């Protein structure tokens, strides 16, 4: 079974601000269960026009800030048990999402290298690292609140499968899904 890591540069004000500090190509991380990225899971903005209302999200890649996004997509082969653990964990977050907030303060403490783990709050890469760890997929050498999208891109369990325009990827994968299958007789 495979899972997918999506790192993006959405070119939003928050993304540009983070990029000024990190100098990294990508400053947002999401995790998905299928290559079509129908439901990437992350912590980010809840409403398209309000960047300050954030929390757990099943991202809608048709939103305007994703339309021009650049990305790198990674895949990782995992066991069926790890996959089930991850599905269960994401389901839990979905059912209890009102309990969680976006960890804006965590971005500041991360930048200052201050060890501050805010309860029930995540930023995107902290969330991805947490679910990878809690589901038994990967054991990190540092706490999830110190994990950046750049750190996730360096994980040995993930292999890059695409880099470029997110819209081009989504178009190519949808084309792939609709190609007629040859029947061998």
Short mmCIF file of C-alpha atoms in Angstrom, two decimals:
data_model
loop_
_atom_site.label_atom_id
_atom_site.label_comp_id
_atom_site.label_asym_id
_atom_site.label_seq_id
_atom_site.Cartn_x
_atom_site.Cartn_y
_atom_site.Cartn_z
CA UNK A 1 0.00 0.00 0.00
CA UNK A 2 1.19 3.52 -0.71
CA UNK A 3 0.73 6.91 0.89
CA UNK A 4 1.66 10.28 -0.56
CA UNK A 5 3.39 13.35 0.78
CA UNK A 6 2.68 16.62 -0.99
CA UNK A 7 4.92 19.64 -0.42
CA UNK A 8 3.64 22.88 -1.94
CA UNK A 9 4.47 26.51 -2.48
CA UNK A 10 1.08 28.21 -2.64
CA UNK A 11 2.53 31.70 -2.99
CA UNK A 12 0.15 33.08 -0.33
CA UNK A 13 1.16 35.87 2.05
CA UNK A 14 1.79 33.37 4.86
CA UNK A 15 3.78 31.13 2.52
CA UNK A 16 5.88 34.08 1.32
CA UNK A 17 6.49 35.16 4.93
CA UNK A 18 7.62 31.67 5.93
CA UNK A 19 9.79 31.44 2.81
CA UNK A 20 11.58 34.68 3.76
CA UNK A 21 12.77 32.92 6.89
CA UNK A 22 13.27 29.33 5.71
CA UNK A 23 14.58 29.99 2.20
CA UNK A 24 13.01 26.60 1.40
CA UNK A 25 11.28 25.88 -1.90
CA UNK A 26 8.18 24.43 -0.23
CA UNK A 27 6.56 25.60 2.97
CA UNK A 28 3.38 23.54 3.19
CA UNK A 29 2.98 19.80 3.76
CA UNK A 30 0.00 17.46 3.34
CA UNK A 31 -0.48 13.71 3.43
CA UNK A 32 -2.78 11.73 1.12
CA UNK A 33 -3.90 8.14 0.82
CA UNK A 34 -4.20 8.01 -2.97
CA UNK A 35 -2.16 9.32 -5.94
CA UNK A 36 -5.07 11.43 -7.19
CA UNK A 37 -4.73 13.57 -4.05
CA UNK A 38 -8.52 13.75 -3.76
CA UNK A 39 -8.23 14.31 -0.03
CA UNK A 40 -4.89 15.64 1.14
CA UNK A 41 -4.93 16.04 4.94
CA UNK A 42 -3.12 18.81 6.75
CA UNK A 43 -3.38 21.78 9.05
CA UNK A 44 -4.03 25.01 7.25
CA UNK A 45 -6.70 27.56 6.50
CA UNK A 46 -10.30 26.49 7.03
CA UNK A 47 -11.78 29.13 4.74
CA UNK A 48 -10.29 30.30 1.45
CA UNK A 49 -10.65 34.01 2.20
CA UNK A 50 -9.58 33.89 5.85
CA UNK A 51 -5.95 32.86 6.38
CA UNK A 52 -6.29 33.36 10.15
CA UNK A 53 -8.96 30.71 10.67
CA UNK A 54 -6.98 27.50 10.56
CA UNK A 55 -7.08 23.96 11.81
CA UNK A 56 -7.39 20.40 10.57
CA UNK A 57 -8.40 20.34 6.91
CA UNK A 58 -9.14 17.96 4.09
CA UNK A 59 -7.69 20.27 1.47
CA UNK A 60 -9.63 21.31 -1.59
CA UNK A 61 -7.04 21.56 -4.36
CA UNK A 62 -9.44 23.54 -6.55
CA UNK A 63 -9.12 26.57 -4.23
CA UNK A 64 -7.48 29.60 -5.78
CA UNK A 65 -4.25 29.38 -3.76
CA UNK A 66 -3.63 25.84 -5.04
CA UNK A 67 -4.40 26.68 -8.69
CA UNK A 68 -0.97 28.25 -9.22
CA UNK A 69 0.92 26.16 -6.65
CA UNK A 70 4.19 24.40 -7.36
CA UNK A 71 4.75 21.08 -5.66
CA UNK A 72 6.76 17.94 -5.19
CA UNK A 73 4.84 14.72 -4.61
CA UNK A 74 6.46 11.76 -2.83
CA UNK A 75 5.24 8.21 -2.37
CA UNK A 76 5.98 5.69 0.35
CA UNK A 77 5.27 1.96 0.41
CA UNK A 78 3.84 0.91 3.79
CA UNK A 79 2.35 -2.21 5.34
CA UNK A 80 -1.39 -2.80 5.40
CA UNK A 81 -1.31 -2.44 9.20
CA UNK A 82 0.42 0.95 9.01
CA UNK A 83 -2.07 2.04 6.34
CA UNK A 84 -5.00 1.01 8.57
CA UNK A 85 -3.41 2.83 11.52
CA UNK A 86 -3.09 5.99 9.42
CA UNK A 87 -6.67 5.79 8.10
CA UNK A 88 -7.95 5.34 11.65
CA UNK A 89 -5.88 8.27 12.91
CA UNK A 90 -7.00 10.59 10.10
CA UNK A 91 -10.59 9.53 10.75
CA UNK A 92 -10.14 10.44 14.41
CA UNK A 93 -8.85 13.92 13.50
CA UNK A 94 -11.73 14.39 11.10
CA UNK A 95 -14.30 13.45 13.76
CA UNK A 96 -12.69 15.65 16.44
CA UNK A 97 -11.42 18.50 14.27
CA UNK A 98 -13.23 21.18 16.30
CA UNK A 99 -10.85 20.40 19.18
CA UNK A 100 -7.74 21.39 17.20
CA UNK A 101 -6.30 24.75 16.16
CA UNK A 102 -3.63 25.96 13.78
CA UNK A 103 -0.34 26.36 15.63
CA UNK A 104 0.78 29.81 14.50
CA UNK A 105 2.71 30.24 17.76
CA UNK A 106 4.47 26.97 16.96
CA UNK A 107 5.82 28.46 13.73
CA UNK A 108 7.39 31.25 15.78
CA UNK A 109 8.87 28.89 18.37
CA UNK A 110 10.16 26.64 15.58
CA UNK A 111 11.89 29.62 13.97
CA UNK A 112 13.44 30.52 17.34
CA UNK A 113 14.34 26.86 18.04
CA UNK A 114 12.35 27.00 21.28
CA UNK A 115 11.00 23.71 22.60
CA UNK A 116 7.30 24.52 22.94
CA UNK A 117 4.71 21.86 22.20
CA UNK A 118 1.29 23.52 22.16
CA UNK A 119 -1.48 21.11 23.10
CA UNK A 120 -4.18 20.42 20.48
CA UNK A 121 -2.56 22.67 17.89
CA UNK A 122 -0.49 21.86 14.83
CA UNK A 123 1.14 23.51 11.86
CA UNK A 124 1.22 21.49 8.63
CA UNK A 125 4.54 19.66 8.89
CA UNK A 126 4.07 19.07 12.61
CA UNK A 127 0.76 17.35 11.83
CA UNK A 128 2.24 15.21 9.04
CA UNK A 129 5.16 14.20 11.27
CA UNK A 130 2.75 13.40 14.12
CA UNK A 131 0.52 11.11 12.06
CA UNK A 132 3.53 9.36 10.49
CA UNK A 133 4.92 8.76 13.97
CA UNK A 134 1.66 7.86 15.74
CA UNK A 135 0.67 5.38 13.03
CA UNK A 136 4.07 3.65 13.31
CA UNK A 137 5.23 4.56 9.80
CA UNK A 138 8.32 6.56 10.78
CA UNK A 139 10.18 7.31 13.99
CA UNK A 140 11.62 10.82 14.01
CA UNK A 141 14.82 11.82 15.78
CA UNK A 142 13.23 15.07 16.96
CA UNK A 143 9.81 16.10 18.19
CA UNK A 144 7.11 16.79 15.56
CA UNK A 145 6.97 20.48 16.55
CA UNK A 146 10.55 20.77 15.23
CA UNK A 147 9.80 19.14 11.85
CA UNK A 148 9.67 21.35 8.74
CA UNK A 149 8.46 20.54 5.23
CA UNK A 150 12.14 20.47 4.25
CA UNK A 151 12.76 17.78 6.89
CA UNK A 152 9.89 15.73 5.46
CA UNK A 153 11.40 15.97 1.97
CA UNK A 154 14.56 14.33 3.30
CA UNK A 155 12.88 11.27 4.83
CA UNK A 156 14.41 8.07 3.42
CA UNK A 157 11.01 6.35 3.29
CA UNK A 158 9.65 8.77 0.66
CA UNK A 159 10.60 8.74 -3.02
CA UNK A 160 9.81 11.75 -5.22
CA UNK A 161 7.38 10.92 -8.03
CA UNK A 162 6.61 14.40 -9.43
CA UNK A 163 7.85 17.97 -9.23
CA UNK A 164 6.23 20.96 -10.94
CA UNK A 165 2.82 22.57 -11.26
CA UNK A 166 0.21 21.02 -8.98
CA UNK A 167 -2.48 21.56 -11.61
CA UNK A 168 -0.37 19.77 -14.24
CA UNK A 169 0.05 16.83 -11.86
CA UNK A 170 -3.67 16.65 -11.14
CA UNK A 171 -4.45 16.82 -14.86
CA UNK A 172 -1.92 14.10 -15.72
CA UNK A 173 -3.12 11.78 -12.95
CA UNK A 174 -6.77 12.25 -13.96
CA UNK A 175 -5.81 11.47 -17.57
CA UNK A 176 -4.04 8.35 -16.34
CA UNK A 177 -7.15 7.28 -14.40
CA UNK A 178 -9.45 7.67 -17.43
CA UNK A 179 -7.27 5.89 -20.00
CA UNK A 180 -9.00 2.78 -21.32
CA UNK A 181 -7.50 -0.43 -20.01
CA UNK A 182 -6.44 -2.99 -22.60
CA UNK A 183 -8.11 -6.31 -22.11
CA UNK A 184 -5.88 -9.27 -22.67
CA UNK A 185 -7.65 -12.36 -23.96
#
